[in-house]
CSV table of C-alpha atoms in Angstrom, one decimal:
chain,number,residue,atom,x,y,z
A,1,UNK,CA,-69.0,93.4,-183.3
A,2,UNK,CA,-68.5,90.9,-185.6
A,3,UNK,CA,-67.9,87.8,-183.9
A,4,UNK,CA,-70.6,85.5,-186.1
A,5,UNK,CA,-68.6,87.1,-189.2
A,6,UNK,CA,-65.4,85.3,-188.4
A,7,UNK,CA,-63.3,83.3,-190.7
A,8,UNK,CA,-65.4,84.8,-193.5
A,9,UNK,CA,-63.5,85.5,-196.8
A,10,UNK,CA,-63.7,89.8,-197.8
A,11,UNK,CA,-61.8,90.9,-200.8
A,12,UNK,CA,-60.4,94.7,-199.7
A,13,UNK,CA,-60.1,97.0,-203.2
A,14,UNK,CA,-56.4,97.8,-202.6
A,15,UNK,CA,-55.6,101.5,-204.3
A,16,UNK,CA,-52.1,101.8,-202.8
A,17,UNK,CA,-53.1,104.9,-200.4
A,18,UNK,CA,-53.8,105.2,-196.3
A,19,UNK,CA,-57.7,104.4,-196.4
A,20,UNK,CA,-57.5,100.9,-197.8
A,21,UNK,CA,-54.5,100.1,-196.0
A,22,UNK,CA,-56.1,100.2,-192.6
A,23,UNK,CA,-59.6,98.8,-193.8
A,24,UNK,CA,-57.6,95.8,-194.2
A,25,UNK,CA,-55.8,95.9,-191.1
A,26,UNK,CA,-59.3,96.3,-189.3
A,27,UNK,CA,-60.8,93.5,-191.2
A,28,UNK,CA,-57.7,91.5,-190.4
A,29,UNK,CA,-57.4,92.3,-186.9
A,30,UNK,CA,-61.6,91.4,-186.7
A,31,UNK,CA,-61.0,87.6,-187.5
A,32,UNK,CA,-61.8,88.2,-191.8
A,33,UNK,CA,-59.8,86.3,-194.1
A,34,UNK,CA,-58.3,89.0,-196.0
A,35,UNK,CA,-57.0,89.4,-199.4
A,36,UNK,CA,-56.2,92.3,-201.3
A,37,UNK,CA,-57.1,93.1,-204.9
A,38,UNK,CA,-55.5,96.0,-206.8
A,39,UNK,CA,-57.5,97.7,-209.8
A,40,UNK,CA,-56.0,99.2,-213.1
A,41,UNK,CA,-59.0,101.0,-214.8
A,42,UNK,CA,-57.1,103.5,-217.2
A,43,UNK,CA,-54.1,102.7,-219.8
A,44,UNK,CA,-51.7,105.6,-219.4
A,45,UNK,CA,-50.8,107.3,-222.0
A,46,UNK,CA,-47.9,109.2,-220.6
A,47,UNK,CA,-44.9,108.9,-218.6
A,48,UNK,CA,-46.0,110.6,-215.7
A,49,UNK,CA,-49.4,108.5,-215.6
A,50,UNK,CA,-47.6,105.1,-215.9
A,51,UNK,CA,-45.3,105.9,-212.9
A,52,UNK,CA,-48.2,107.3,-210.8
A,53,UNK,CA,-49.9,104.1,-211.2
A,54,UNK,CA,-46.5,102.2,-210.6
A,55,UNK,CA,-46.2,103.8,-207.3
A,56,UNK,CA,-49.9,103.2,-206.1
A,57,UNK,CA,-49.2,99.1,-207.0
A,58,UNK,CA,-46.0,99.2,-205.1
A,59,UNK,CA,-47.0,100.9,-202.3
A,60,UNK,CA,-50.2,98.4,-202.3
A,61,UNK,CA,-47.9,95.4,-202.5
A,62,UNK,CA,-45.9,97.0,-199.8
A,63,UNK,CA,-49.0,97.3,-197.7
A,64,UNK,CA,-50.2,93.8,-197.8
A,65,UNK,CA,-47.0,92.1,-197.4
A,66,UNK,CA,-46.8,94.2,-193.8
A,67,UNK,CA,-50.0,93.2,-193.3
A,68,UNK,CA,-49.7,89.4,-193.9
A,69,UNK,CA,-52.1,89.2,-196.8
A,70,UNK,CA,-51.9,88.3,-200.7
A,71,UNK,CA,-52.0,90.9,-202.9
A,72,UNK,CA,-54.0,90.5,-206.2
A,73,UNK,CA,-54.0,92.4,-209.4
A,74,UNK,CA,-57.0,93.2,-212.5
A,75,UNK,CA,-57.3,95.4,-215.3
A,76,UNK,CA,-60.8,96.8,-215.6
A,77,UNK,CA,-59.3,99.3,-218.6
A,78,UNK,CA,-62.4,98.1,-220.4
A,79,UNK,CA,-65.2,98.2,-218.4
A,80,UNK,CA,-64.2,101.4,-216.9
A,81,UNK,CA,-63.5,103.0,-220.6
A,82,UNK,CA,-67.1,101.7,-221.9
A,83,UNK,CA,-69.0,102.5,-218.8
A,84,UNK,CA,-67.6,105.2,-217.5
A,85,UNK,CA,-65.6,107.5,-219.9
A,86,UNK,CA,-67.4,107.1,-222.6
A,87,UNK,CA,-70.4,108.4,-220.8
A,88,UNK,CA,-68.3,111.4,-218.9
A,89,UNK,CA,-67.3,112.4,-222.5
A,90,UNK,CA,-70.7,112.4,-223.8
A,91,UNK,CA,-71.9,114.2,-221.1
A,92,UNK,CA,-69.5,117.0,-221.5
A,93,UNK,CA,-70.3,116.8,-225.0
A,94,UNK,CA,-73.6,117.3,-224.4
A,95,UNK,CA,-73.3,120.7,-222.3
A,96,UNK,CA,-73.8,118.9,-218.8
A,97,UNK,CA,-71.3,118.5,-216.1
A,98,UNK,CA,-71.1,115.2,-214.9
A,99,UNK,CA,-69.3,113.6,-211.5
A,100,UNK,CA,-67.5,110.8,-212.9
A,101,UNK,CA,-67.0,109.5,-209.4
A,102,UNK,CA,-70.7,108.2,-208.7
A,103,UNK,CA,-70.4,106.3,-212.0
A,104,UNK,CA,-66.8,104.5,-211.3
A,105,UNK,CA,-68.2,103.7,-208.1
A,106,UNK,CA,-71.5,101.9,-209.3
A,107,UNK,CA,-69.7,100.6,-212.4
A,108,UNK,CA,-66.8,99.3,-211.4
A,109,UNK,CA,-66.0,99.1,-207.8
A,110,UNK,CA,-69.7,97.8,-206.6
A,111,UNK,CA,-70.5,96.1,-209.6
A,112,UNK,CA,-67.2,94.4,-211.8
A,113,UNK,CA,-65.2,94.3,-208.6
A,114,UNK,CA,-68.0,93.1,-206.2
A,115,UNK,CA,-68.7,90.4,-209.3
A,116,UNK,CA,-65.2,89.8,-210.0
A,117,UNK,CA,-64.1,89.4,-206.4
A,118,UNK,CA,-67.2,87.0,-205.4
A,119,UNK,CA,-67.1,84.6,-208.2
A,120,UNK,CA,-63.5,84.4,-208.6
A,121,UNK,CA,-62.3,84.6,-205.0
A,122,UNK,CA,-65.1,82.8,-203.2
A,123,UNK,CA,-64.9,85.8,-201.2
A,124,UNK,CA,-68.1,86.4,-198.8
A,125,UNK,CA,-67.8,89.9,-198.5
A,126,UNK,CA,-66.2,92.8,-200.2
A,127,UNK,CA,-64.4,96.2,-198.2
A,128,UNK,CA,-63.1,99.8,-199.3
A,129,UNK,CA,-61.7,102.4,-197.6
A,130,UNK,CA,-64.7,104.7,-197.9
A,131,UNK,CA,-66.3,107.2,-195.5
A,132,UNK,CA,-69.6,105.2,-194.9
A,133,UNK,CA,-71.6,103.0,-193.0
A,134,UNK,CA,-73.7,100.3,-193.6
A,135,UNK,CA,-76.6,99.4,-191.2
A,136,UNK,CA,-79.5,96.5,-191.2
A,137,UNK,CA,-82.8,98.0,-190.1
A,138,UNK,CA,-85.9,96.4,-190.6
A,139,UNK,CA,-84.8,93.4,-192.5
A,140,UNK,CA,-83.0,95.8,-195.3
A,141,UNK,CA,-79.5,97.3,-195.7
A,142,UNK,CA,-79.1,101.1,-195.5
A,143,UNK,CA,-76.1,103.5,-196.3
A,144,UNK,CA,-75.4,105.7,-193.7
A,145,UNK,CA,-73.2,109.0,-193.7
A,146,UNK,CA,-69.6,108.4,-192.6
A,147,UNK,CA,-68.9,109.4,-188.6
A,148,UNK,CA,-66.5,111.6,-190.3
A,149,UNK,CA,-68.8,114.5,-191.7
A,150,UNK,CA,-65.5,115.7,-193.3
A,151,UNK,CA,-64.9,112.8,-195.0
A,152,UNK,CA,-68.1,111.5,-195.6
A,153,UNK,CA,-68.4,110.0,-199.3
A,154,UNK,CA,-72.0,108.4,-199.2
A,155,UNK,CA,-72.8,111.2,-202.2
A,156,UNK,CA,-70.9,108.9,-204.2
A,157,UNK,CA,-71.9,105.4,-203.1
A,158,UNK,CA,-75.8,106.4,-203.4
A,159,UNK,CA,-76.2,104.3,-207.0
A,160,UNK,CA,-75.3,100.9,-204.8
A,161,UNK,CA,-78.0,98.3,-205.0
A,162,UNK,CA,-79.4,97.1,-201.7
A,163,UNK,CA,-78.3,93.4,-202.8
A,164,UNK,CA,-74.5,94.5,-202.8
A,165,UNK,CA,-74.3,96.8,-199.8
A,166,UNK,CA,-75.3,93.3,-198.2
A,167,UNK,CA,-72.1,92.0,-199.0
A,168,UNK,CA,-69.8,95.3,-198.8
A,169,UNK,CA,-67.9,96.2,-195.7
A,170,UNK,CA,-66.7,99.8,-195.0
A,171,UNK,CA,-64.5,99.2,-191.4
A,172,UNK,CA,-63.9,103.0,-191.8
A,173,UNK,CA,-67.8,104.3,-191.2
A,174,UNK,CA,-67.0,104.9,-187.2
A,175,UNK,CA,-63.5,106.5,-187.7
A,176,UNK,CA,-61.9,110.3,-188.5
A,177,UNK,CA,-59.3,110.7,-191.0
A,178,UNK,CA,-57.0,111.7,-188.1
A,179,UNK,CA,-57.7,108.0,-186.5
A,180,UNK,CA,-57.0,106.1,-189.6
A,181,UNK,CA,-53.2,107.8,-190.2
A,182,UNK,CA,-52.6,107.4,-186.5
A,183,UNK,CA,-52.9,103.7,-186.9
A,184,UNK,CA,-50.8,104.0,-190.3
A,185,UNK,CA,-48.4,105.4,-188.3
A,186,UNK,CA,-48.0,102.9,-185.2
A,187,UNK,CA,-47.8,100.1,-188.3
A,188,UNK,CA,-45.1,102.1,-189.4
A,189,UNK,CA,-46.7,101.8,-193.2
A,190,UNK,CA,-44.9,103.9,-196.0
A,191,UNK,CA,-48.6,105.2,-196.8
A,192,UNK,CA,-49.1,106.8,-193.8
A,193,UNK,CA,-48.4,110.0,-195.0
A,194,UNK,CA,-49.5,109.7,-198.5
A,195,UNK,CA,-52.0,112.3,-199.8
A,196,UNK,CA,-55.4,111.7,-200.8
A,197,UNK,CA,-55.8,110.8,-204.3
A,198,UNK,CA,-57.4,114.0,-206.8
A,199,UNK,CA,-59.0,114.5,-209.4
A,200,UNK,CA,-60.7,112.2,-212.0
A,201,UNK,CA,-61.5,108.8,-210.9
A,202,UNK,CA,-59.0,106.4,-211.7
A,203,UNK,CA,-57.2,108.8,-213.7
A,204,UNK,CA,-55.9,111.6,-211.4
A,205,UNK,CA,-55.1,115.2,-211.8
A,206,UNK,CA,-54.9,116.8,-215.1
A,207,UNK,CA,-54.7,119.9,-216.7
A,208,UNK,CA,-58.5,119.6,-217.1
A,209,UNK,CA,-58.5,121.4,-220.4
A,210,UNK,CA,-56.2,119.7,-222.3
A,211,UNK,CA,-57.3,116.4,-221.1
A,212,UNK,CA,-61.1,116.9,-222.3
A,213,UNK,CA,-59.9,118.8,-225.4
A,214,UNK,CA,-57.5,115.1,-226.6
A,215,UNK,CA,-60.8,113.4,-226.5
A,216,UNK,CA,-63.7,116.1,-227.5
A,217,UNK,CA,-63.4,118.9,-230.3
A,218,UNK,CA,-62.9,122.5,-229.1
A,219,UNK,CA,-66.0,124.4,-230.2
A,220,UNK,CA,-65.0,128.2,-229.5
A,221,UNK,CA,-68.0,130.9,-229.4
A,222,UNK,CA,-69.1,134.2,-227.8
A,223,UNK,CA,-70.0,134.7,-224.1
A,224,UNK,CA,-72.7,136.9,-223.9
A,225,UNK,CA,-74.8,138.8,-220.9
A,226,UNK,CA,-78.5,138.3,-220.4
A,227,UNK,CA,-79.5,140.5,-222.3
A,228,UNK,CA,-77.8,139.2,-225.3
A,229,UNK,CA,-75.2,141.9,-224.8
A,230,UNK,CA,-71.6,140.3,-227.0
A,231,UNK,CA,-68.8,140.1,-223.9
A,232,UNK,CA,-66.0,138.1,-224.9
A,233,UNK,CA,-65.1,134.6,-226.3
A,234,UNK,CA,-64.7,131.2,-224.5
A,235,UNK,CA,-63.1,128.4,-225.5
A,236,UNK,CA,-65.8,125.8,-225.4
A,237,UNK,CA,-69.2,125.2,-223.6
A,238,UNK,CA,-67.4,121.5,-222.2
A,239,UNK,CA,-64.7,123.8,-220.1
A,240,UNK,CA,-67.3,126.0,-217.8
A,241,UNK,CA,-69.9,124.8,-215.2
A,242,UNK,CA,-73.1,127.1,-213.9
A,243,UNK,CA,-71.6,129.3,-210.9
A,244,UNK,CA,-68.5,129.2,-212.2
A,245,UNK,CA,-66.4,132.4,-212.0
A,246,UNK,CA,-62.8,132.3,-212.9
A,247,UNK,CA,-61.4,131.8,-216.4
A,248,UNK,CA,-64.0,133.9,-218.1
A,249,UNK,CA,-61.3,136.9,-218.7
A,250,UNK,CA,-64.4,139.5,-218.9
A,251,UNK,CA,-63.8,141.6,-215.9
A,252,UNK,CA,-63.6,145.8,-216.3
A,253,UNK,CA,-65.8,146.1,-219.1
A,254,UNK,CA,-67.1,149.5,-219.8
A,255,UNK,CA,-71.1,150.3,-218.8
A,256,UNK,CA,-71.2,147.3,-216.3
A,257,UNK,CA,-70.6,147.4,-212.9
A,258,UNK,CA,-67.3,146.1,-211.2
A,259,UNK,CA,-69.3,143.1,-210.2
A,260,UNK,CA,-67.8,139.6,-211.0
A,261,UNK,CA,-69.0,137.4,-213.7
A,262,UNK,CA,-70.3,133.9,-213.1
A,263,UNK,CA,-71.9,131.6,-215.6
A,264,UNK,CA,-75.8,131.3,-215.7
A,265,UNK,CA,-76.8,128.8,-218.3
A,266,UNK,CA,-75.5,127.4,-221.9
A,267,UNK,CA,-76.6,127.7,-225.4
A,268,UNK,CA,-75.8,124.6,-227.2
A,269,UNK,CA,-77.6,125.5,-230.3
A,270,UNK,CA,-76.3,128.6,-231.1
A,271,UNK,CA,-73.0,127.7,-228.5
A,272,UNK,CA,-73.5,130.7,-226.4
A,273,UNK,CA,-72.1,130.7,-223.2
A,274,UNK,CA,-74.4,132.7,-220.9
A,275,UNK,CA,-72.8,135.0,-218.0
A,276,UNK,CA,-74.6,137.2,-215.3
A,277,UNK,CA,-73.3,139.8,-212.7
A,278,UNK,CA,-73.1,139.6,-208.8
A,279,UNK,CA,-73.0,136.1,-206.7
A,280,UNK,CA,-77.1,136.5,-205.8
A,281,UNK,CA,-78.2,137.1,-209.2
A,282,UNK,CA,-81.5,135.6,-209.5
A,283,UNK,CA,-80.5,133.3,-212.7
A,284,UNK,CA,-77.7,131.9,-210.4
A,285,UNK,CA,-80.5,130.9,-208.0
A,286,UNK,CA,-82.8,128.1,-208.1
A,287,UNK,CA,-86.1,127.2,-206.8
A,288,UNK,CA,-86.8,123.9,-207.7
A,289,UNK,CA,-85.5,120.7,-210.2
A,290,UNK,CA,-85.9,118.0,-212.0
A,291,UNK,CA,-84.4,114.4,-211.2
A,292,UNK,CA,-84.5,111.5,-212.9
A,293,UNK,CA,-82.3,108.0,-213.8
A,294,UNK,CA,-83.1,107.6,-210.2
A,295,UNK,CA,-81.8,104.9,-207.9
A,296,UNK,CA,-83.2,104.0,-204.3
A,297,UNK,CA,-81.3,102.3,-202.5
A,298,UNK,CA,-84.4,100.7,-200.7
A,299,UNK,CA,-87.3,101.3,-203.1
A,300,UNK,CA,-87.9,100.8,-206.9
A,301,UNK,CA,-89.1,103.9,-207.1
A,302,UNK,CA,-90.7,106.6,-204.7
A,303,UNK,CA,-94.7,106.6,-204.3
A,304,UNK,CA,-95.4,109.5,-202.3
A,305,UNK,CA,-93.8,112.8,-201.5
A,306,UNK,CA,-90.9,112.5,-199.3
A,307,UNK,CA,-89.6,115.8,-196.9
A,308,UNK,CA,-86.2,115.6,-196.7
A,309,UNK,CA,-82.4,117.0,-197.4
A,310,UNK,CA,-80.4,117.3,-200.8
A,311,UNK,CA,-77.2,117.5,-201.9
A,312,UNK,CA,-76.4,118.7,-205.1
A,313,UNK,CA,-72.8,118.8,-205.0
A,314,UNK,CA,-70.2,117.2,-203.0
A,315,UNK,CA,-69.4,118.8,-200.1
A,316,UNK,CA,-72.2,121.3,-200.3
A,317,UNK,CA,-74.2,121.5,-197.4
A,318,UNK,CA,-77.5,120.1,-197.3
A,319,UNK,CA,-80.6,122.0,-198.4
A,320,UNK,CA,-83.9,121.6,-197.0
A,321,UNK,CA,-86.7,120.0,-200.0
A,322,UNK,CA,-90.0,118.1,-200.9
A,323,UNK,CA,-89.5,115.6,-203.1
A,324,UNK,CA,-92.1,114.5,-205.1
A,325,UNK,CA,-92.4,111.7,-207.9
A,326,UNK,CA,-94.2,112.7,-211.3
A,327,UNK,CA,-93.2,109.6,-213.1
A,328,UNK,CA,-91.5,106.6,-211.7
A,329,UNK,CA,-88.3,107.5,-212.6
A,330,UNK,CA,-88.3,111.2,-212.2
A,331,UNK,CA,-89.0,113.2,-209.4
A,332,UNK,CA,-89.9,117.2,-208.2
A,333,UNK,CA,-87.4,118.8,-205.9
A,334,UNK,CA,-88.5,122.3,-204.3
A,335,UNK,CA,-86.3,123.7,-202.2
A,336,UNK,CA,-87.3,125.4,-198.9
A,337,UNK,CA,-84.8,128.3,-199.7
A,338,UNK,CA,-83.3,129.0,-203.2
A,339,UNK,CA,-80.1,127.3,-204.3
A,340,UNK,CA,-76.9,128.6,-206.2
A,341,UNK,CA,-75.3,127.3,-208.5
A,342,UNK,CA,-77.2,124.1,-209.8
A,343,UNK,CA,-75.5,122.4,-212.3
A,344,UNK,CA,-77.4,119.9,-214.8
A,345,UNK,CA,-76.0,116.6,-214.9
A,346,UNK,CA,-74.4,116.4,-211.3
A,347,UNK,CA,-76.2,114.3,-209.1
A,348,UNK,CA,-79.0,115.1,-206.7
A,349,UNK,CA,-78.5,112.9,-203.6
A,350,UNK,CA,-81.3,112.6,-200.9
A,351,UNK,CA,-80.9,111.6,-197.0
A,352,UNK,CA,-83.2,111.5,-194.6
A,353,UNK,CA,-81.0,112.7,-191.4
A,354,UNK,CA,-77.6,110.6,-191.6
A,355,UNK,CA,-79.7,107.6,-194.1
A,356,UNK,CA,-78.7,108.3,-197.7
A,357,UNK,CA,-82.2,107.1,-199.1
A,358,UNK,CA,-80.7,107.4,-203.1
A,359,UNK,CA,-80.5,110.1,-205.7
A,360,UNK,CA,-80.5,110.8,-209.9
A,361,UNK,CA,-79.0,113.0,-212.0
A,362,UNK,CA,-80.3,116.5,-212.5
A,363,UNK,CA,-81.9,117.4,-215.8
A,364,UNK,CA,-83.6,120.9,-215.1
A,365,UNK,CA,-83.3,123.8,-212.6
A,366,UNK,CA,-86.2,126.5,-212.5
């Protein structure tokens, strides 16, 4: 497979769990020269956050010494707090509801890793332990969905330029999550077993609220129907996404039905927070959206329209569309059946079968 590759130098992002692990092992065990680099990207602020991150270099230095291969360490703290916090927060701020994932992944790990680990390794090649593939067709580089549907993270990785997926290596693309452990397990590796890293990017699980709330100011107001009818109170416009249901605390209200509540749409000016009855209410559902800051991964910009799939969330099953560009970097989705829950500001990510052709952010729903 990749017998011309051998003795080639790849610098494997190193986060201390199972995925990474055997990415190095497999580039290893393929002829690579392998080295490991580890990545700090947020200063802790607590206890509990400082020994999390303790852990995840220890069990990445435990890794690589099993392995045979040097383990080095960076702190991207800055790059990851200009680039990618600062625009989650404003975001937020701003009413939308952003994935901080896609941006980590296009600021820091394919763009200051990849630079860092080329210039100042002389490395040839960089790998991670993500749920893709990587083919050359036609004299260009295209990201493919992971053989692992499960698993697959290309949503995340769409933002990658063609010039770096050239020189990025993903040894997992071809495998399950079931395969990767059971070699973790023959290495007898302490990660074998480890869990899956959660919530935000770099920084982990929090109690969402309170985490936003030490960085962004609480801005109460009034929940109301859609017909302008007063309901309740919520806590801030930053905490609740469109389609979301739990945590409104409006349920048996006289002279509506026993229906649940879900958020519809936000008021920023006057900070309303809009809620409607019944999971196939009509404002839940959307026909159509605007995309834009959109990146191909193989074209500056689309020409013509394009008939093809979407996702609009992780995990969410594709939807059927026309794509169709109306400036060069904005685009109109219709959707061959209506879509719940659309959020503004999560990405809209576009494949053509398994090929992940690119995607944007989403800045209207109709």
């Amino acid at each position: 497979m990749i017998c011309n590759l051998q003795r080639k130098k790849v610098i494997v992002a190193m986060s201390g769990g199972v995925d990474s692990a055997i990415s190095a092992f497999l580039l290893k065990k393929q002829g690579f020269i392998v080295e490991g680099l580890f990545m700090k990207n947020w200063e802790e602020e607590d206890s509990k956050q400082y020994c999390m991150v303790k852990k995840d270099l220890n069990d990445a230095k435990e890794t690589c010494k099993k392995l045979g291969i040097i383990l080095h360490t960076v702190n991207f703290s800055y790059e990851y707090w200009n680039n990618v916090f600062l625009v989650f927060l404003k975001e937020y701020n701003n009413g939308r509801t952003p994935n901080p994932d896609v941006l980590c992944n296009r600021e820091i790990k394919f763009k200051t890793f990849f630079k860092f680990a080329i210039k100042n390794f002389n490395a040839d090649y960089i790998a991670t332990g993500h749920y893709v593939r990587c083919v050359y067709i036609n004299n260009k580089y295209w990201l493919l969905r992971g053989f692992d549907l499960n698993k697959d993270q290309s949503y995340f990785l769409h933002s990658i330029d063609n010039c770096n997926l050239s020189k990025c290596l993903f040894p997992l693309g071809n495998l399950t999550k079931y395969k990767v452990r059971y070699y973790a397990y023959k290495l007898n590796l302490s990660v074998a077993n480890k869990k899956d890293s959660t919530g935000i990017c770099f920084i982990g699980k929090r109690n969402f609220k309170d985490f936003l709330s030490s960085y962004l100011k609480k801005k109460p107001g009034i929940i109301i129907s859609i017909d302008g009818k007063k309901l309740g109170h919520h806590q801030g416009l930053m905490y609740y996404t469109i389609g979301q249901r739990k945590g409104l605390n409006i349920g048996g209200i006289s002279n509506f039905t026993s229906k649940p509540w879900y958020v519809v749409d936000k008021d920023l000016k006057n900070n309303f927070l809009i809620v409607a009855q019944g999971r196939n209410n009509i404002r839940l559902m959307s026909t159509s959206l605007i995309v834009y800051k959109l990146h191909w991964i193989n074209w500056k910009y689309l020409k013509n329209s394009l008939v093809c799939t979407v996702k609009i969330r992780y995990r969410q099953i594709d939807i059927n569309c026309s794509v169709t560009p109306i400036l060069k970097n904005r685009v109109h989705v219709s959707f061959l059946k209506p879509a719940f829950s659309v959020s503004p500001g999560q990405y809209a990510v576009f494949y053509l079968h398994d090929r992940c052709l690119g995607g944007g952010v989403i800045k209207y729903r109709h």
